[in-house]
Amino acid sequence: MEPESPASSQQSLDWQQAVSGDCAATREIIEAACVKWEADLKTFLAGVLKDRHLAEDAFQKTVVRAIETSQSGRQDTLRGWLFQVALNEARQIRREIRRETVQRQKLIDQGAGVQALDASGRSNDLMWMVDTVLVNDDLAVAIRRSLAKLPADQQEVVRRRIYEGQGFAEIAAEMKLPLGTVLTWMRRALMRLREDSGLRELWGN
Amino acid sequence: MTSELQTSETTGTAADERAWRAAQYVLGDLSESDADAFELAMLDDAELCELVLNATRLQTGIAVACRESSAETASAVVKLSVVDATPGFIAVRSQVSRIAVSLAGLGLAGILLTFATDSGERSSRELAVVNAETVDALADLISESETTELLALQDVETDVDPALSEVATPEWLLMAIELEDGSGQPQLNEELDVY
């Protein structure tokens, strides 16, 4: 699904229209909104949960929860409200994971291949980014072009941190650079990529 | 004008700071308390949710792009290996290999020859020295032994009984010898034939 401008999407699905109608109409509008913004919601949830499969689960729960609680919406826009519902569902899932951390840790010790989680139930493994199906081919090509425009050092820092999952301290040590320099390069690189015209056009921002 | 610029810079910096914070949140670089605080802020700030969405899209895109670059690099290496094994390359490589092996063989032969020659010369010289010593030793030994033998012979001659120096040969024996030297042999054959 092609990413779409939030502004234009918000115009097509009016939150007031959704909450002012009857239950069936509201449900229909919310379902349509979830379908329309499915990719964005899943990507957002993946960013929160750091796990593609958990993000899928959270999205399903978000759709159900949104339909159940449509009358209690406080956000100005339907899209914003859906993100709020999605974030709440993600946090709920993480709380459940946190409760199961001890049990999961036992499974990890037994070599069951469960993804490593820290005590907070958050994953520090960035492999979910590589394993994601949320990125289409056009976006991957555009990002590769944008990455190539960056200075070589910044490319190296970005690649090491995001693709190889190295920590900033480790990167600084291996590249024989101060930690502050590495952080600055990472920040500059991400800022340049965010402002890249090709990517902005693709994302519609 | 200046205040407008300052406001713009401040706004830009604040926006960048929020975007960087969102990026750190997605990377998992925030502490647990900071991440919780950030999520609570997201609940009341739809724009912050959009920043997290963009950060996630960008970072996953970077990860996928890096993965594809790595895969292409690996693929190029494999292709190069495959191309290197094609018949054309084999022919060229074969010629190069032959030349290399020939040169290596020549070099090795030269080294061996040099070593052997040097070793031969050295061993000959050593042998010559040894031989010379041996010859000298033998010569000394022979001269000593000759001297000893001569002395011994002299002793033997000296020890011979003077009575034996002049042997009295009987005449019949001398006669028998003369007969054998003359016509004695045919007679013997005739005698053999008779027997």
Short mmCIF file of C-alpha atoms in Angstrom, two decimals, chain A residues 1-173:
data_model
loop_
_atom_site.label_atom_id
_atom_site.label_comp_id
_atom_site.label_asym_id
_atom_site.label_seq_id
_atom_site.Cartn_x
_atom_site.Cartn_y
_atom_site.Cartn_z
CA MET A 1 0.00 0.00 0.00
CA GLU A 2 1.41 3.39 -0.93
CA PRO A 3 1.99 5.75 1.97
CA GLU A 4 -0.26 8.75 1.78
CA SER A 5 -0.29 12.25 3.09
CA PRO A 6 -1.93 12.40 6.51
CA ALA A 7 -3.39 15.79 5.67
CA SER A 8 -5.22 14.59 2.57
CA SER A 9 -6.31 11.41 4.34
CA GLN A 10 -7.77 13.37 7.21
CA GLN A 11 -9.88 15.35 4.76
CA SER A 12 -11.37 12.19 3.26
CA LEU A 13 -12.24 10.63 6.60
CA ASP A 14 -13.76 13.16 8.95
CA TRP A 15 -13.75 12.27 12.61
CA GLN A 16 -16.86 14.30 13.34
CA GLN A 17 -18.67 12.47 10.59
CA ALA A 18 -17.66 9.18 12.18
CA VAL A 19 -18.82 9.96 15.72
CA SER A 20 -21.99 11.74 14.76
CA GLY A 21 -23.48 8.86 12.79
CA ASP A 22 -25.16 5.72 14.07
CA CYS A 23 -23.22 2.72 15.27
CA ALA A 24 -23.23 0.97 11.91
CA ALA A 25 -22.07 4.07 10.09
CA THR A 26 -19.39 4.76 12.69
CA ARG A 27 -18.17 1.18 12.48
CA GLU A 28 -18.06 1.42 8.70
CA ILE A 29 -16.06 4.64 8.76
CA ILE A 30 -13.60 3.32 11.33
CA GLU A 31 -13.08 0.11 9.40
CA ALA A 32 -12.49 2.11 6.24
CA ALA A 33 -10.01 4.32 8.12
CA CYS A 34 -8.16 1.27 9.48
CA VAL A 35 -7.90 -0.16 5.98
CA LYS A 36 -6.77 3.16 4.57
CA TRP A 37 -4.08 3.70 7.19
CA GLU A 38 -3.25 0.09 7.80
CA ALA A 39 0.35 0.42 6.61
CA ASP A 40 0.97 3.56 8.65
CA LEU A 41 -0.57 2.09 11.76
CA LYS A 42 1.41 -1.13 11.43
CA THR A 43 4.62 0.79 10.84
CA PHE A 44 3.93 2.99 13.84
CA LEU A 45 3.17 -0.06 15.98
CA ALA A 46 6.35 -1.75 14.78
CA GLY A 47 8.27 1.34 15.83
CA VAL A 48 6.67 1.19 19.27
CA LEU A 49 6.89 -2.56 19.80
CA LYS A 50 10.05 -3.28 17.77
CA ASP A 51 8.50 -6.48 16.52
CA ARG A 52 6.60 -7.01 13.28
CA HIS A 53 4.47 -9.88 14.55
CA LEU A 54 3.51 -8.03 17.71
CA ALA A 55 2.67 -5.04 15.53
CA GLU A 56 0.30 -7.22 13.49
CA ASP A 57 -1.41 -8.40 16.67
CA ALA A 58 -1.60 -4.87 18.00
CA PHE A 59 -3.15 -3.66 14.75
CA GLN A 60 -5.94 -6.27 14.95
CA LYS A 61 -6.63 -5.28 18.52
CA THR A 62 -6.56 -1.62 17.53
CA VAL A 63 -9.29 -2.14 14.94
CA VAL A 64 -11.52 -3.96 17.44
CA ARG A 65 -10.82 -1.42 20.19
CA ALA A 66 -11.45 1.53 17.86
CA ILE A 67 -14.85 0.16 16.89
CA GLU A 68 -15.73 -0.54 20.54
CA THR A 69 -14.68 2.88 21.84
CA SER A 70 -15.48 5.15 18.92
CA GLN A 71 -17.82 7.31 21.01
CA SER A 72 -15.06 8.16 23.51
CA GLY A 73 -12.68 9.72 21.03
CA ARG A 74 -10.95 12.88 22.21
CA GLN A 75 -8.52 13.59 19.39
CA ASP A 76 -9.35 16.22 16.80
CA THR A 77 -8.81 13.91 13.89
CA LEU A 78 -9.75 10.30 13.20
CA ARG A 79 -6.17 9.50 12.23
CA GLY A 80 -4.76 10.99 15.43
CA TRP A 81 -7.35 9.13 17.47
CA LEU A 82 -6.50 5.83 15.76
CA PHE A 83 -2.80 6.36 16.56
CA GLN A 84 -3.76 6.98 20.17
CA VAL A 85 -5.80 3.77 20.28
CA ALA A 86 -2.97 1.90 18.60
CA LEU A 87 -0.42 3.23 21.09
CA ASN A 88 -2.62 2.19 24.01
CA GLU A 89 -2.95 -1.30 22.56
CA ALA A 90 0.79 -1.49 22.05
CA ARG A 91 1.43 -0.44 25.63
CA GLN A 92 -1.07 -3.02 26.84
CA ILE A 93 0.70 -5.72 24.85
CA ARG A 94 4.01 -4.64 26.30
CA ARG A 95 2.60 -4.81 29.83
CA GLU A 96 1.50 -8.37 29.14
CA ILE A 97 4.95 -9.14 27.80
CA ARG A 98 6.51 -7.61 30.88
CA ARG A 99 4.48 -9.94 33.06
CA GLU A 100 5.65 -12.86 30.99
CA THR A 101 9.28 -11.78 30.93
CA VAL A 102 10.37 -14.28 33.55
CA GLN A 103 8.65 -17.10 31.73
CA ARG A 104 10.09 -16.01 28.42
CA GLN A 105 13.54 -15.76 29.95
CA LYS A 106 13.23 -19.38 30.99
CA LEU A 107 12.35 -20.30 27.42
CA ILE A 108 15.33 -18.32 26.13
CA ASP A 109 17.58 -20.17 28.55
CA GLN A 110 16.17 -23.40 27.14
CA GLY A 111 17.09 -22.19 23.64
CA ALA A 112 13.51 -21.84 22.44
CA GLY A 113 14.52 -18.99 20.14
CA VAL A 114 12.27 -16.41 21.77
CA GLN A 115 13.39 -12.89 20.95
CA ALA A 116 15.45 -11.33 23.70
CA LEU A 117 13.62 -8.75 25.76
CA ASP A 118 14.93 -6.62 28.55
CA ALA A 119 13.26 -6.29 31.93
CA SER A 120 10.89 -3.61 30.62
CA GLY A 121 9.54 -5.91 27.94
CA ARG A 122 11.20 -3.79 25.26
CA SER A 123 13.28 -5.38 22.56
CA ASN A 124 16.78 -4.04 21.94
CA ASP A 125 17.22 -6.12 18.85
CA LEU A 126 16.96 -4.13 15.62
CA MET A 127 16.54 -7.19 13.41
CA TRP A 128 12.83 -6.44 13.18
CA MET A 129 13.76 -3.54 10.94
CA VAL A 130 15.54 -5.75 8.44
CA ASP A 131 12.85 -8.41 8.64
CA THR A 132 10.05 -5.98 8.02
CA VAL A 133 7.62 -6.22 5.14
CA LEU A 134 6.52 -2.66 5.71
CA VAL A 135 9.01 -1.23 3.21
CA ASN A 136 8.12 -1.45 -0.45
CA ASP A 137 10.65 -1.65 -3.26
CA ASP A 138 10.21 1.99 -4.33
CA LEU A 139 10.95 3.21 -0.83
CA ALA A 140 14.00 0.96 -0.52
CA VAL A 141 15.40 2.26 -3.81
CA ALA A 142 14.71 5.87 -2.87
CA ILE A 143 16.40 5.45 0.49
CA ARG A 144 19.42 3.85 -1.11
CA ARG A 145 19.73 6.83 -3.41
CA SER A 146 19.38 9.21 -0.49
CA LEU A 147 21.90 7.28 1.58
CA ALA A 148 24.40 7.49 -1.25
CA LYS A 149 24.22 11.28 -1.10
CA LEU A 150 25.41 11.32 2.51
CA PRO A 151 29.09 11.71 3.42
CA ALA A 152 30.79 8.32 3.67
CA ASP A 153 31.35 8.63 7.42
CA GLN A 154 27.69 9.36 8.05
CA GLN A 155 26.67 6.45 5.85
CA GLU A 156 28.96 4.21 7.85
CA VAL A 157 27.50 5.32 11.19
CA VAL A 158 23.92 4.89 9.95
CA ARG A 159 24.66 1.46 8.52
CA ARG A 160 26.40 0.26 11.65
CA ARG A 161 23.71 1.53 14.01
CA ILE A 162 20.57 0.57 12.08
CA TYR A 163 21.60 -2.40 9.95
CA GLU A 164 24.27 -4.03 12.08
CA GLY A 165 22.65 -3.03 15.37
CA GLN A 166 25.85 -1.76 16.94
CA GLY A 167 25.61 0.63 19.87
CA PHE A 168 26.95 4.15 19.51
CA ALA A 169 29.74 3.49 22.00
CA GLU A 170 30.82 0.44 20.03
CA ILE A 171 30.72 2.37 16.76
CA ALA A 172 32.77 5.19 18.29
CA ALA A 173 35.35 2.72 19.55
#
